[in-house]
Amino acid sequence: MDTKSTLLINYLVTSVAFNFIFPCYQVQNNFFHYSSSIGSFPKDERLFGVVLLLGGLYMFYVSLKNLKLKRLIENIPTSKMRSVAMGLAELKGKIEVNNKILEDPFDKKKCVFWRVHIEERVKRGKHGKWITRHKAKDHVPFFISDESGSVLVQLRGANMDDVRRDSQYETALFFSEKLPLNVRNYCNKNRIRFRGLFGGKRRMRCRVTYLEPNDNIYVLGHARPLLQKEINNSKRATAAIEFVKNGVFIVSDKSEKDLIEEMGGQSWIIPLGIILSGLGLGLFLDVFG
């Protein structure tokens, strides 16, 4: 999303806020005062105000952080493996196996990274929500390669949130098949309950993500010279890339264009976060007015 589009969206969100949300706030505020005066609608405005304030600040912080990351990705040039400079670097290439390879626990795919997330649908009153019952992941060092050479990727500390989910297995309470045998075996091995009382089914959702050899990936992180122990097993690698404290380290199988579009698409949340936090602060302070 370009700068003009971002500015236009921010303008529209702000306009909606001033022409709709703020008037609604006045109506709601007057309603609260009227209800309190007649004693028929007790309402803790302070709590509601604090929730709005904190929620708005969180939305603002996360969106601003993503916007800064988007601009960083847009402005940093892509390096060739052979000529990568030390420090923050952007790389694009294919995964090559180093000297170790893994197998994901569900689909039995050869990979250099896998992640499993198992949830259960739990009823809370009239509604339900997904509760995490199990999380696990594993990874090994690997190479990212292009036609010019390779760079060793040390995944520890990497942000892997933008790796696409590969498989999902889910059950419903009625009229659904059981979880596949491979998933049930994994649950039994890790003592994850997927059966209810008397052998009945629980509603489960099991997701797995992995990176396979020859996958195209995007990497943004800190490049450094190879250590001596890495040189011995590094084929034609020219450097290593890894996480450093207070630094950026992203590994994704999405394209640079997709990452930029996803992060840019959240820019409208920045003014919305400011608006919500302002409304929350107004409600909170109004209690003492």
mmCIF file of N, CA and C in Angstrom, residues 176-273:
data_model
loop_
_atom_site.group_PDB
_atom_site.id
_atom_site.type_symbol
_atom_site.label_atom_id
_atom_site.label_comp_id
_atom_site.label_asym_id
_atom_site.label_seq_id
_atom_site.Cartn_x
_atom_site.Cartn_y
_atom_site.Cartn_z
ATOM 1 N N SER A 176 -18.762 -36.171 12.665
ATOM 2 C CA SER A 176 -17.452 -35.909 12.070
ATOM 3 C C SER A 176 -16.559 -37.122 12.251
ATOM 4 N N GLU A 177 -15.605 -37.226 11.393
ATOM 5 C CA GLU A 177 -14.648 -38.313 11.501
ATOM 6 C C GLU A 177 -13.697 -38.052 12.663
ATOM 7 N N LYS A 178 -13.038 -39.109 13.092
ATOM 8 C CA LYS A 178 -12.052 -38.963 14.143
ATOM 9 C C LYS A 178 -10.825 -38.244 13.609
ATOM 10 N N LEU A 179 -10.000 -37.776 14.544
ATOM 11 C CA LEU A 179 -8.714 -37.225 14.138
ATOM 12 C C LEU A 179 -7.922 -38.311 13.427
ATOM 13 N N PRO A 180 -7.123 -37.954 12.430
ATOM 14 C CA PRO A 180 -6.300 -38.956 11.745
ATOM 15 C C PRO A 180 -5.398 -39.692 12.730
ATOM 16 N N LEU A 181 -5.026 -40.904 12.366
ATOM 17 C CA LEU A 181 -4.231 -41.746 13.255
ATOM 18 C C LEU A 181 -2.920 -41.079 13.650
ATOM 19 N N ASN A 182 -2.267 -40.397 12.695
ATOM 20 C CA ASN A 182 -0.989 -39.765 13.022
ATOM 21 C C ASN A 182 -1.154 -38.675 14.079
ATOM 22 N N VAL A 183 -2.269 -37.952 14.034
ATOM 23 C CA VAL A 183 -2.517 -36.904 15.025
ATOM 24 C C VAL A 183 -2.854 -37.527 16.378
ATOM 25 N N ARG A 184 -3.664 -38.593 16.362
ATOM 26 C CA ARG A 184 -4.004 -39.275 17.615
ATOM 27 C C ARG A 184 -2.760 -39.879 18.273
ATOM 28 N N ASN A 185 -1.883 -40.440 17.462
ATOM 29 C CA ASN A 185 -0.638 -40.993 18.011
ATOM 30 C C ASN A 185 0.202 -39.905 18.669
ATOM 31 N N TYR A 186 0.257 -38.736 18.024
ATOM 32 C CA TYR A 186 1.017 -37.617 18.592
ATOM 33 C C TYR A 186 0.389 -37.180 19.918
ATOM 34 N N CYS A 187 -0.935 -37.094 19.956
ATOM 35 C CA CYS A 187 -1.623 -36.695 21.184
ATOM 36 C C CYS A 187 -1.372 -37.701 22.306
ATOM 37 N N ASN A 188 -1.445 -38.984 21.987
ATOM 38 C CA ASN A 188 -1.188 -40.006 23.002
ATOM 39 C C ASN A 188 0.244 -39.926 23.516
ATOM 40 N N LYS A 189 1.183 -39.739 22.618
ATOM 41 C CA LYS A 189 2.595 -39.663 22.999
ATOM 42 C C LYS A 189 2.862 -38.480 23.916
ATOM 43 N N ASN A 190 2.156 -37.366 23.685
ATOM 44 C CA ASN A 190 2.382 -36.146 24.461
ATOM 45 C C ASN A 190 1.316 -35.919 25.537
ATOM 46 N N ARG A 191 0.518 -36.961 25.808
ATOM 47 C CA ARG A 191 -0.484 -36.940 26.872
ATOM 48 C C ARG A 191 -1.470 -35.781 26.701
ATOM 49 N N ILE A 192 -1.965 -35.638 25.490
ATOM 50 C CA ILE A 192 -2.963 -34.616 25.176
ATOM 51 C C ILE A 192 -4.310 -35.308 25.047
ATOM 52 N N ARG A 193 -5.265 -34.949 25.870
ATOM 53 C CA ARG A 193 -6.568 -35.610 25.873
ATOM 54 C C ARG A 193 -7.411 -35.113 24.704
ATOM 55 N N PHE A 194 -7.827 -36.035 23.862
ATOM 56 C CA PHE A 194 -8.697 -35.675 22.744
ATOM 57 C C PHE A 194 -10.029 -36.430 22.805
ATOM 58 N N ARG A 195 -10.234 -37.186 23.886
ATOM 59 C CA ARG A 195 -11.509 -37.871 24.107
ATOM 60 C C ARG A 195 -12.172 -37.307 25.355
ATOM 61 N N GLY A 196 -13.481 -37.224 25.334
ATOM 62 C CA GLY A 196 -14.228 -36.756 26.484
ATOM 63 C C GLY A 196 -14.588 -37.897 27.413
ATOM 64 N N LEU A 197 -15.531 -37.637 28.302
ATOM 65 C CA LEU A 197 -15.994 -38.677 29.216
ATOM 66 C C LEU A 197 -16.642 -39.823 28.454
ATOM 67 N N PHE A 198 -16.412 -41.029 28.927
ATOM 68 C CA PHE A 198 -16.997 -42.243 28.342
ATOM 69 C C PHE A 198 -16.600 -42.417 26.871
ATOM 70 N N GLY A 199 -15.421 -41.904 26.519
ATOM 71 C CA GLY A 199 -14.923 -42.090 25.158
ATOM 72 C C GLY A 199 -15.491 -41.146 24.132
ATOM 73 N N GLY A 200 -16.293 -40.173 24.564
ATOM 74 C CA GLY A 200 -16.852 -39.205 23.627
ATOM 75 C C GLY A 200 -15.782 -38.289 23.055
ATOM 76 N N LYS A 201 -16.155 -37.595 21.989
ATOM 77 C CA LYS A 201 -15.191 -36.736 21.308
ATOM 78 C C LYS A 201 -15.177 -35.328 21.893
ATOM 79 N N ARG A 202 -13.992 -34.765 21.954
ATOM 80 C CA ARG A 202 -13.851 -33.343 22.221
ATOM 81 C C ARG A 202 -13.710 -32.629 20.878
ATOM 82 N N ARG A 203 -14.066 -31.370 20.841
ATOM 83 C CA ARG A 203 -13.868 -30.611 19.613
ATOM 84 C C ARG A 203 -12.443 -30.074 19.626
ATOM 85 N N MET A 204 -11.609 -30.607 18.738
ATOM 86 C CA MET A 204 -10.191 -30.283 18.711
ATOM 87 C C MET A 204 -9.810 -29.650 17.374
ATOM 88 N N ARG A 205 -8.764 -28.816 17.439
ATOM 89 C CA ARG A 205 -8.189 -28.238 16.224
ATOM 90 C C ARG A 205 -6.672 -28.371 16.320
ATOM 91 N N CYS A 206 -6.085 -29.033 15.340
ATOM 92 C CA CYS A 206 -4.646 -29.313 15.354
ATOM 93 C C CYS A 206 -4.016 -28.744 14.087
ATOM 94 N N ARG A 207 -3.041 -27.860 14.256
ATOM 95 C CA ARG A 207 -2.425 -27.197 13.112
ATOM 96 C C ARG A 207 -0.917 -27.433 13.113
ATOM 97 N N VAL A 208 -0.365 -27.602 11.931
ATOM 98 C CA VAL A 208 1.074 -27.814 11.797
ATOM 99 C C VAL A 208 1.620 -26.919 10.689
ATOM 100 N N THR A 209 2.799 -26.382 10.950
ATOM 101 C CA THR A 209 3.505 -25.510 10.010
ATOM 102 C C THR A 209 4.920 -26.034 9.863
ATOM 103 N N TYR A 210 5.447 -26.010 8.649
ATOM 104 C CA TYR A 210 6.835 -26.448 8.476
ATOM 105 C C TYR A 210 7.468 -25.772 7.265
ATOM 106 N N LEU A 211 8.798 -25.754 7.270
ATOM 107 C CA LEU A 211 9.592 -25.262 6.147
ATOM 108 C C LEU A 211 10.362 -26.442 5.573
ATOM 109 N N GLU A 212 10.174 -26.691 4.278
ATOM 110 C CA GLU A 212 10.791 -27.831 3.615
ATOM 111 C C GLU A 212 11.967 -27.399 2.746
ATOM 112 N N PRO A 213 12.878 -28.322 2.436
ATOM 113 C CA PRO A 213 13.943 -28.031 1.471
ATOM 114 C C PRO A 213 13.356 -27.542 0.150
ATOM 115 N N ASN A 214 14.013 -26.559 -0.440
ATOM 116 C CA ASN A 214 13.619 -25.931 -1.717
ATOM 117 C C ASN A 214 12.454 -24.955 -1.596
ATOM 118 N N ASP A 215 11.925 -24.743 -0.390
ATOM 119 C CA ASP A 215 10.932 -23.682 -0.215
ATOM 120 C C ASP A 215 11.588 -22.324 -0.452
ATOM 121 N N ASN A 216 10.875 -21.431 -1.101
ATOM 122 C CA ASN A 216 11.336 -20.048 -1.235
ATOM 123 C C ASN A 216 11.039 -19.303 0.061
ATOM 124 N N ILE A 217 12.032 -18.605 0.588
ATOM 125 C CA ILE A 217 11.833 -17.887 1.845
ATOM 126 C C ILE A 217 12.406 -16.477 1.771
ATOM 127 N N TYR A 218 11.920 -15.665 2.696
ATOM 128 C CA TYR A 218 12.389 -14.289 2.891
ATOM 129 C C TYR A 218 13.005 -14.216 4.282
ATOM 130 N N VAL A 219 14.199 -13.614 4.392
ATOM 131 C CA VAL A 219 14.879 -13.496 5.683
ATOM 132 C C VAL A 219 15.363 -12.065 5.870
ATOM 133 N N LEU A 220 15.068 -11.499 7.034
ATOM 134 C CA LEU A 220 15.578 -10.180 7.417
ATOM 135 C C LEU A 220 16.183 -10.322 8.800
ATOM 136 N N GLY A 221 17.501 -10.134 8.900
ATOM 137 C CA GLY A 221 18.162 -10.331 10.178
ATOM 138 C C GLY A 221 19.581 -9.803 10.165
ATOM 139 N N HIS A 222 20.347 -10.169 11.188
ATOM 140 C CA HIS A 222 21.708 -9.668 11.373
ATOM 141 C C HIS A 222 22.715 -10.657 10.785
ATOM 142 N N ALA A 223 23.426 -10.218 9.760
ATOM 143 C CA ALA A 223 24.463 -11.057 9.137
ATOM 144 C C ALA A 223 25.788 -10.875 9.871
ATOM 145 N N ARG A 224 26.519 -11.963 10.000
ATOM 146 C CA ARG A 224 27.828 -11.950 10.669
ATOM 147 C C ARG A 224 28.747 -12.939 9.983
ATOM 148 N N PRO A 225 30.072 -12.829 10.239
ATOM 149 C CA PRO A 225 31.006 -13.816 9.672
ATOM 150 C C PRO A 225 30.760 -15.202 10.261
ATOM 151 N N LEU A 226 31.110 -16.219 9.512
ATOM 152 C CA LEU A 226 30.976 -17.593 9.994
ATOM 153 C C LEU A 226 31.967 -17.881 11.110
ATOM 154 N N LEU A 227 31.534 -18.638 12.110
ATOM 155 C CA LEU A 227 32.442 -19.124 13.129
ATOM 156 C C LEU A 227 33.250 -20.282 12.561
ATOM 157 N N GLN A 228 34.362 -20.593 13.213
ATOM 158 C CA GLN A 228 35.227 -21.649 12.702
ATOM 159 C C GLN A 228 34.508 -22.991 12.617
ATOM 160 N N LYS A 229 33.708 -23.310 13.626
ATOM 161 C CA LYS A 229 32.988 -24.590 13.610
ATOM 162 C C LYS A 229 31.920 -24.618 12.522
ATOM 163 N N GLU A 230 31.424 -23.438 12.122
ATOM 164 C CA GLU A 230 30.434 -23.363 11.049
ATOM 165 C C GLU A 230 31.086 -23.483 9.680
ATOM 166 N N ILE A 231 32.306 -22.979 9.560
ATOM 167 C CA ILE A 231 33.016 -23.028 8.275
ATOM 168 C C ILE A 231 33.237 -24.465 7.835
ATOM 169 N N ASN A 232 33.520 -25.347 8.788
ATOM 170 C CA ASN A 232 33.831 -26.740 8.459
ATOM 171 C C ASN A 232 32.665 -27.470 7.797
ATOM 172 N N ASN A 233 31.426 -27.013 8.062
ATOM 173 C CA ASN A 233 30.248 -27.699 7.522
ATOM 174 C C ASN A 233 29.376 -26.786 6.662
ATOM 175 N N SER A 234 29.955 -25.763 6.103
ATOM 176 C CA SER A 234 29.125 -24.741 5.476
ATOM 177 C C SER A 234 29.223 -24.658 3.968
ATOM 178 N N LYS A 235 29.765 -25.667 3.309
ATOM 179 C CA LYS A 235 29.786 -25.714 1.849
ATOM 180 C C LYS A 235 30.313 -24.404 1.286
ATOM 181 N N ARG A 236 29.443 -23.676 0.550
ATOM 182 C CA ARG A 236 29.882 -22.424 -0.066
ATOM 183 C C ARG A 236 29.311 -21.200 0.648
ATOM 184 N N ALA A 237 28.897 -21.355 1.913
ATOM 185 C CA ALA A 237 28.312 -20.237 2.653
ATOM 186 C C ALA A 237 29.336 -19.131 2.864
ATOM 187 N N THR A 238 28.872 -17.897 2.760
ATOM 188 C CA THR A 238 29.747 -16.734 2.920
ATOM 189 C C THR A 238 29.551 -16.034 4.254
ATOM 190 N N ALA A 239 28.434 -16.302 4.939
ATOM 191 C CA ALA A 239 28.120 -15.633 6.202
ATOM 192 C C ALA A 239 27.027 -16.420 6.911
ATOM 193 N N ALA A 240 26.698 -15.970 8.110
ATOM 194 C CA ALA A 240 25.558 -16.518 8.854
ATOM 195 C C ALA A 240 24.618 -15.370 9.180
ATOM 196 N N ILE A 241 23.343 -15.685 9.340
ATOM 197 C CA ILE A 241 22.362 -14.668 9.717
ATOM 198 C C ILE A 241 21.590 -15.178 10.918
ATOM 199 N N GLU A 242 21.355 -14.287 11.906
ATOM 200 C CA GLU A 242 20.784 -14.733 13.166
ATOM 201 C C GLU A 242 20.095 -13.583 13.884
ATOM 202 N N PHE A 243 19.551 -13.897 15.061
ATOM 203 C CA PHE A 243 18.910 -12.903 15.915
ATOM 204 C C PHE A 243 19.950 -12.232 16.800
ATOM 205 N N VAL A 244 19.825 -10.912 16.967
ATOM 206 C CA VAL A 244 20.622 -10.182 17.948
ATOM 207 C C VAL A 244 19.672 -9.401 18.845
ATOM 208 N N LYS A 245 20.087 -9.146 20.064
ATOM 209 C CA LYS A 245 19.247 -8.456 21.034
ATOM 210 C C LYS A 245 18.801 -7.099 20.499
ATOM 211 N N ASN A 246 17.523 -6.811 20.666
ATOM 212 C CA ASN A 246 16.897 -5.562 20.205
ATOM 213 C C ASN A 246 16.928 -5.410 18.686
ATOM 214 N N GLY A 247 17.159 -6.502 17.987
ATOM 215 C CA GLY A 247 17.207 -6.455 16.532
ATOM 216 C C GLY A 247 15.979 -7.088 15.902
ATOM 217 N N VAL A 248 15.941 -7.073 14.581
ATOM 218 C CA VAL A 248 14.854 -7.662 13.803
ATOM 219 C C VAL A 248 15.344 -8.971 13.195
ATOM 220 N N PHE A 249 14.539 -10.023 13.313
ATOM 221 C CA PHE A 249 14.883 -11.294 12.676
ATOM 222 C C PHE A 249 13.593 -11.969 12.238
ATOM 223 N N ILE A 250 13.292 -11.855 10.953
ATOM 224 C CA ILE A 250 12.069 -12.405 10.375
ATOM 225 C C ILE A 250 12.431 -13.496 9.379
ATOM 226 N N VAL A 251 11.761 -14.621 9.476
ATOM 227 C CA VAL A 251 11.879 -15.692 8.486
ATOM 228 C C VAL A 251 10.463 -16.042 8.040
ATOM 229 N N SER A 252 10.206 -15.981 6.735
ATOM 230 C CA SER A 252 8.859 -16.215 6.221
ATOM 231 C C SER A 252 8.921 -16.886 4.860
ATOM 232 N N ASP A 253 7.889 -17.700 4.575
ATOM 233 C CA ASP A 253 7.769 -18.261 3.228
ATOM 234 C C ASP A 253 6.817 -17.425 2.369
ATOM 235 N N LYS A 254 6.461 -16.240 2.863
ATOM 236 C CA LYS A 254 5.706 -15.279 2.057
ATOM 237 C C LYS A 254 6.684 -14.377 1.303
ATOM 238 N N SER A 255 6.230 -13.785 0.227
ATOM 239 C CA SER A 255 7.083 -12.885 -0.546
ATOM 240 C C SER A 255 7.197 -11.535 0.163
ATOM 241 N N GLU A 256 8.202 -10.773 -0.217
ATOM 242 C CA GLU A 256 8.360 -9.428 0.338
ATOM 243 C C GLU A 256 7.119 -8.580 0.053
ATOM 244 N N LYS A 257 6.579 -8.708 -1.143
ATOM 245 C CA LYS A 257 5.382 -7.950 -1.519
ATOM 246 C C LYS A 257 4.206 -8.284 -0.607
ATOM 247 N N ASP A 258 4.007 -9.574 -0.329
ATOM 248 C CA ASP A 258 2.901 -9.989 0.544
ATOM 249 C C ASP A 258 3.074 -9.443 1.959
ATOM 250 N N LEU A 259 4.302 -9.490 2.477
ATOM 251 C CA LEU A 259 4.564 -8.983 3.821
ATOM 252 C C LEU A 259 4.269 -7.491 3.905
ATOM 253 N N ILE A 260 4.711 -6.738 2.899
ATOM 254 C CA ILE A 260 4.487 -5.291 2.885
ATOM 255 C C ILE A 260 2.998 -4.973 2.821
ATOM 256 N N GLU A 261 2.268 -5.700 1.982
ATOM 257 C CA GLU A 261 0.828 -5.450 1.849
ATOM 258 C C GLU A 261 0.086 -5.765 3.144
ATOM 259 N N GLU A 262 0.473 -6.844 3.819
ATOM 260 C CA GLU A 262 -0.190 -7.205 5.070
ATOM 261 C C GLU A 262 0.066 -6.164 6.155
ATOM 262 N N MET A 263 1.311 -5.713 6.261
ATOM 263 C CA MET A 263 1.640 -4.722 7.283
ATOM 264 C C MET A 263 1.058 -3.361 6.947
ATOM 265 N N GLY A 264 1.062 -2.999 5.670
ATOM 266 C CA GLY A 264 0.496 -1.721 5.258
ATOM 267 C C GLY A 264 -1.002 -1.677 5.422
ATOM 268 N N GLY A 265 -1.651 -2.826 5.301
ATOM 269 C CA GLY A 265 -3.096 -2.883 5.443
ATOM 270 C C GLY A 265 -3.580 -2.622 6.852
ATOM 271 N N GLN A 266 -2.656 -2.580 7.826
ATOM 272 C CA GLN A 266 -3.043 -2.337 9.213
ATOM 273 C C GLN A 266 -2.856 -0.885 9.628
ATOM 274 N N SER A 267 -2.423 -0.023 8.700
ATOM 275 C CA SER A 267 -2.096 1.357 9.069
ATOM 276 C C SER A 267 -3.309 2.134 9.567
ATOM 277 N N TRP A 268 -4.513 1.759 9.109
ATOM 278 C CA TRP A 268 -5.720 2.460 9.551
ATOM 279 C C TRP A 268 -6.008 2.237 11.028
ATOM 280 N N ILE A 269 -5.388 1.201 11.619
ATOM 281 C CA ILE A 269 -5.631 0.918 13.035
ATOM 282 C C ILE A 269 -4.956 1.961 13.925
ATOM 283 N N ILE A 270 -3.922 2.645 13.410
ATOM 284 C CA ILE A 270 -3.216 3.648 14.211
ATOM 285 C C ILE A 270 -4.159 4.764 14.656
ATOM 286 N N PRO A 271 -4.849 5.469 13.721
ATOM 287 C CA PRO A 271 -5.782 6.504 14.193
ATOM 288 C C PRO A 271 -6.939 5.934 15.001
ATOM 289 N N LEU A 272 -7.374 4.705 14.670
ATOM 290 C CA LEU A 272 -8.452 4.089 15.441
ATOM 291 C C LEU A 272 -8.014 3.853 16.881
ATOM 292 N N GLY A 273 -6.757 3.412 17.065
ATOM 293 C CA GLY A 273 -6.235 3.212 18.414
ATOM 294 C C GLY A 273 -6.188 4.509 19.201
#
